[in-house]
Coordinates of C-alpha atoms in Angstrom, one line a residue:
M10 CA 0.3 0.2 0.0
P11 CA 1.5 3.4 -1.3
S12 CA 2.5 5.4 2.4
R13 CA 0.6 8.6 2.5
T14 CA 2.9 11.8 1.7
V15 CA 2.3 15.4 3.0
N16 CA 2.0 17.5 1.2
K17 CA 4.5 20.6 2.2
N18 CA 2.6 23.8 0.1
V19 CA -0.7 22.8 2.6
R20 CA 0.3 24.9 5.9
Q21 CA -0.3 22.5 8.7
P22 CA -1.1 22.7 12.3
D23 CA 1.0 24.3 14.2
V24 CA 1.2 22.6 17.7
S25 CA 5.1 23.2 19.5
A26 CA 5.3 25.4 22.6
G27 CA 6.9 28.0 20.1
A28 CA 3.5 28.5 18.5
V29 CA 2.0 29.2 22.2
A30 CA 4.3 31.4 23.0
A31 CA 4.5 33.6 19.6
R32 CA 1.1 34.9 20.5
T33 CA -0.1 39.0 20.2
P34 CA 2.2 40.2 23.5
G35 CA -0.5 41.6 26.1
T36 CA -3.3 38.7 25.1
E37 CA -4.3 35.9 27.1
P38 CA -5.8 32.4 25.9
G39 CA -8.8 32.8 24.7
D40 CA -8.5 36.6 24.3
D41 CA -10.0 36.7 20.8
P42 CA -12.3 39.6 19.0
G43 CA -15.4 38.6 20.9
S44 CA -14.2 38.2 23.9
R45 CA -12.9 41.9 23.9
T46 CA -16.2 42.7 22.4
L47 CA -18.2 41.6 24.7
R48 CA -15.6 42.8 27.8
R49 CA -15.9 46.6 26.3
G50 CA -19.1 46.7 25.8
L51 CA -19.9 45.7 29.3
Q52 CA -17.3 48.4 30.7
L53 CA -19.1 50.6 29.1
L54 CA -22.1 49.3 30.6
D55 CA -21.3 49.6 33.5
A56 CA -19.9 53.4 33.1
V57 CA -23.7 53.8 32.2
L58 CA -25.0 52.0 35.5
A59 CA -22.9 54.6 37.9
S60 CA -23.9 57.5 35.8
G61 CA -27.8 57.2 37.3
R62 CA -30.9 59.5 35.4
E63 CA -27.3 62.0 34.5
G64 CA -25.8 59.6 31.9
L65 CA -22.5 60.0 30.2
R66 CA -21.4 61.9 27.1
V67 CA -19.3 59.3 24.7
V68 CA -16.3 61.2 25.6
D69 CA -16.4 59.9 29.3
L70 CA -17.5 56.7 28.1
C71 CA -14.1 57.0 25.6
R72 CA -12.4 57.9 28.7
A73 CA -13.7 55.6 31.6
A74 CA -12.4 52.7 28.6
G75 CA -9.9 54.0 26.9
L76 CA -11.3 53.8 23.8
E77 CA -11.4 55.6 20.8
R78 CA -14.5 57.4 20.0
A79 CA -15.9 55.0 17.4
T80 CA -14.9 51.5 18.9
V81 CA -17.7 53.9 21.8
H82 CA -20.3 54.9 19.2
R83 CA -20.5 51.9 17.3
L84 CA -20.9 49.6 20.9
L85 CA -23.5 52.1 21.6
A86 CA -25.2 51.5 18.8
T87 CA -25.6 48.0 19.7
L88 CA -26.8 48.4 23.2
V89 CA -29.6 51.2 21.9
E90 CA -30.0 48.4 19.9
S91 CA -30.4 45.6 22.3
G92 CA -32.1 47.8 24.9
Y93 CA -29.4 47.9 27.6
A94 CA -28.7 51.6 27.0
A95 CA -31.1 54.6 25.6
Q96 CA -29.8 58.2 25.0
R97 CA -30.6 60.8 26.8
G98 CA -31.3 64.7 24.8
R99 CA -28.3 64.4 22.7
F100 CA -25.5 63.6 24.1
R101 CA -25.7 61.5 26.3
Y102 CA -26.1 58.0 27.2
V103 CA -28.1 56.5 30.1
A104 CA -29.5 52.7 31.2
G105 CA -31.7 51.6 28.8
P106 CA -35.8 50.2 29.1
R107 CA -34.4 46.5 29.4
L108 CA -32.3 46.8 31.9
A109 CA -35.4 48.3 33.3
A110 CA -37.3 45.8 33.5
M111 CA -34.6 43.9 34.9
A112 CA -34.3 45.8 38.1
Q113 CA -35.3 43.3 40.4
P114 CA -33.4 40.8 40.4
A115 CA -34.3 37.3 41.6
G116 CA -34.7 37.8 45.9
M117 CA -35.1 41.9 45.7
P118 CA -38.3 41.9 46.7
N119 CA -38.1 39.4 49.5
M120 CA -35.2 41.0 50.4
A121 CA -36.6 44.3 51.1
M122 CA -39.9 43.2 52.7
R123 CA -37.2 41.5 55.1
L124 CA -35.6 45.0 55.8
R125 CA -38.8 47.0 55.8
P126 CA -39.5 46.3 59.8
V127 CA -36.0 47.5 60.0
L128 CA -36.4 50.6 58.6
E129 CA -39.7 51.3 60.3
R130 CA -37.7 50.4 63.5
V131 CA -34.6 52.8 63.2
S132 CA -37.0 55.6 62.2
A133 CA -39.8 55.4 64.3
A134 CA -36.4 56.0 67.5
C135 CA -35.1 58.9 65.0
G136 CA -37.4 60.2 63.5
D137 CA -35.8 60.8 60.4
A138 CA -36.2 58.5 56.5
A139 CA -34.4 54.8 56.6
F140 CA -33.6 54.0 53.0
A141 CA -32.3 50.1 52.3
I142 CA -29.7 50.0 49.1
V143 CA -28.2 46.4 47.3
R144 CA -25.0 46.6 45.7
E145 CA -25.5 46.4 41.4
G146 CA -22.2 46.0 40.2
P147 CA -20.7 49.7 40.7
A148 CA -23.7 51.4 41.8
S149 CA -26.5 51.2 44.9
H150 CA -30.0 50.4 44.0
C151 CA -32.6 51.9 46.6
I152 CA -34.8 49.1 47.7
A153 CA -36.5 50.3 50.3
R154 CA -37.7 53.8 52.4
H155 CA -39.3 54.1 55.3
V156 CA -40.7 58.1 56.4
G157 CA -40.3 59.4 59.8
T158 CA -42.6 61.9 61.6
H159 CA -39.7 64.3 62.6
P160 CA -41.5 67.8 60.3
V161 CA -38.4 67.8 58.1
Q162 CA -37.5 64.4 55.7
I163 CA -35.0 64.0 54.0
L164 CA -35.7 62.5 51.3
V165 CA -32.9 62.1 49.6
I166 CA -33.5 59.7 47.0
Q167 CA -36.5 57.3 46.3
V168 CA -37.5 53.5 46.1
G169 CA -35.4 52.8 42.5
T170 CA -33.0 55.4 42.8
R171 CA -29.4 54.3 41.3
Q172 CA -26.0 56.2 42.1
P173 CA -22.5 55.3 42.0
L174 CA -21.4 52.8 45.3
G175 CA -20.3 54.6 48.2
V176 CA -21.9 58.5 47.5
G177 CA -23.9 57.9 50.3
A178 CA -23.9 56.4 53.4
A179 CA -25.9 53.4 52.9
G180 CA -23.5 52.8 49.3
L181 CA -21.1 53.4 51.3
A182 CA -21.2 51.5 54.7
L183 CA -21.6 49.0 51.5
L184 CA -18.4 49.2 49.9
S185 CA -16.5 48.9 52.6
A186 CA -17.6 45.8 54.2
L187 CA -16.1 44.0 50.6
P188 CA -12.9 42.9 49.6
D189 CA -10.0 45.5 48.1
D190 CA -10.2 44.1 45.0
E191 CA -14.1 44.8 44.6
V192 CA -14.1 48.7 46.5
N193 CA -11.4 48.8 44.2
A194 CA -12.9 48.1 41.4
A195 CA -16.3 49.7 41.9
V196 CA -14.2 53.0 42.7
A197 CA -12.1 52.9 39.7
A198 CA -15.9 51.9 38.0
N199 CA -17.4 55.4 39.2
A200 CA -13.8 57.5 38.8
L201 CA -15.6 59.8 35.8
V202 CA -19.0 60.1 37.7
L203 CA -17.6 60.8 41.2
G204 CA -16.8 64.6 40.9
R205 CA -20.7 65.2 40.1
Y206 CA -21.5 63.9 43.7
G207 CA -20.0 67.0 45.9
G208 CA -16.8 66.8 44.5
M209 CA -15.9 62.6 45.7
T210 CA -12.8 61.9 44.2
P211 CA -11.1 58.8 44.0
E212 CA -8.7 59.2 47.5
R213 CA -11.1 60.6 49.0
M214 CA -13.6 57.6 48.9
A215 CA -10.2 55.8 50.0
L216 CA -10.2 57.3 53.5
L217 CA -13.7 57.4 53.8
V218 CA -13.6 53.7 53.4
R219 CA -10.2 53.2 55.7
A220 CA -12.6 55.3 58.5
T221 CA -16.1 53.2 57.9
R222 CA -13.8 50.0 58.5
E223 CA -12.2 51.4 61.8
R224 CA -16.2 52.6 63.2
G225 CA -17.9 49.8 61.9
W226 CA -20.2 52.4 60.2
S227 CA -19.9 55.2 57.8
V228 CA -21.0 58.6 58.1
I229 CA -21.2 60.8 54.9
G230 CA -22.2 64.5 54.5
N231 CA -22.8 67.2 51.4
H232 CA -21.6 64.6 49.0
A233 CA -25.5 63.2 47.6
T234 CA -26.8 65.6 48.8
D235 CA -25.7 69.6 49.3
G236 CA -26.4 70.4 53.7
V237 CA -27.2 66.4 54.1
L238 CA -25.5 63.5 56.4
A239 CA -26.4 60.1 56.4
V240 CA -25.6 57.5 58.8
G241 CA -25.2 53.7 57.3
M242 CA -24.8 50.5 58.3
A243 CA -24.5 47.5 56.1
V244 CA -26.6 44.4 56.3
R245 CA -25.2 40.6 55.9
S246 CA -26.5 37.4 54.6
S247 CA -26.7 34.4 56.3
E248 CA -23.4 33.1 55.0
G249 CA -21.6 36.6 56.8
E250 CA -21.7 38.0 53.0
P251 CA -22.9 42.3 52.8
V252 CA -25.5 42.1 50.9
A253 CA -27.3 45.7 51.6
A254 CA -27.2 48.4 54.2
I255 CA -29.3 50.6 55.6
S256 CA -28.8 54.5 56.1
V257 CA -30.8 57.0 58.0
A258 CA -30.2 60.6 56.5
S259 CA -31.3 64.6 58.2
T260 CA -30.2 67.8 57.8
L261 CA -26.4 68.7 59.1
D262 CA -27.8 70.5 62.5
R263 CA -29.7 67.1 63.4
M264 CA -26.7 65.0 63.3
P265 CA -23.7 65.9 65.8
R266 CA -21.8 63.5 66.8
E267 CA -23.9 61.8 69.8
R268 CA -26.9 61.4 67.6
Q269 CA -24.8 59.6 65.5
Q270 CA -23.2 57.2 67.1
L271 CA -27.2 56.7 69.1
I272 CA -28.1 56.0 65.9
A273 CA -25.6 53.7 64.5
R274 CA -26.8 51.9 67.4
W275 CA -30.2 51.8 66.6
M276 CA -29.4 50.2 63.3
R277 CA -27.6 47.7 65.2
E278 CA -30.0 46.6 68.1
A279 CA -32.6 46.6 65.5
L280 CA -30.6 43.7 62.9
A281 CA -29.7 41.7 65.6
A282 CA -32.9 41.9 67.0
L283 CA -35.3 41.8 63.8
L284 CA -32.6 39.7 61.2
P285 CA -30.5 37.8 64.0
G286 CA -29.2 35.0 61.9
G287 CA -29.2 37.4 58.4
L288 CA -30.5 38.4 55.3

């Protein structure tokens, strides 16, 4: 039987170690064009989500993702077409209707229901409005709110409000409870929009995270809303993971240090009494 010969004019698969080493510098195994496009699209989507109702301009998205304008326009066109992003006015992009339809992940209604008695108890003790948030990537999402009895109520956010994680007291408490790598990733994703919140910066956020960890609860003023100071505390799951946070907001004159500490104690007591096994 004649021996089989190899056609030397046809390129044979190269599976040598040298072929692996010859990849384009800076790429990883599986870093194909499709994966890169998906990552870039998700980067843009994270930035759009963190920007909240204000949205971001194309030039801001270019800086956030480190991409050329043409690439950003192409990715945005796909996100808009699929409903994940929407154009606001002529120049800004915000979260699209498809994300609004997915606003409540599985389990969120139950989390809101379980946190409402905690908010009611804390609000009854202090007379001010109390809030509950969960994390959505680099953003916080308000899932519950209880209005207090004091004549002046600071309703800084509503149920459904999203803002960069850390600019509000509840978000800062939840951010501070996360591992360092997740904290750094969230702050980096929000870097371009932080300045809109009382001149917040990544450096300032890092200091607030450190102080919150040392104290055990968060306090932040004049960032999400001028003239307002709020106290927050993380809420953990039955496995000990930070999954939500609560906060109380009031005017600066109603929030001296002694009252901040008292509100933090009321929060801790309410969580221990009503959610002893975690959320």
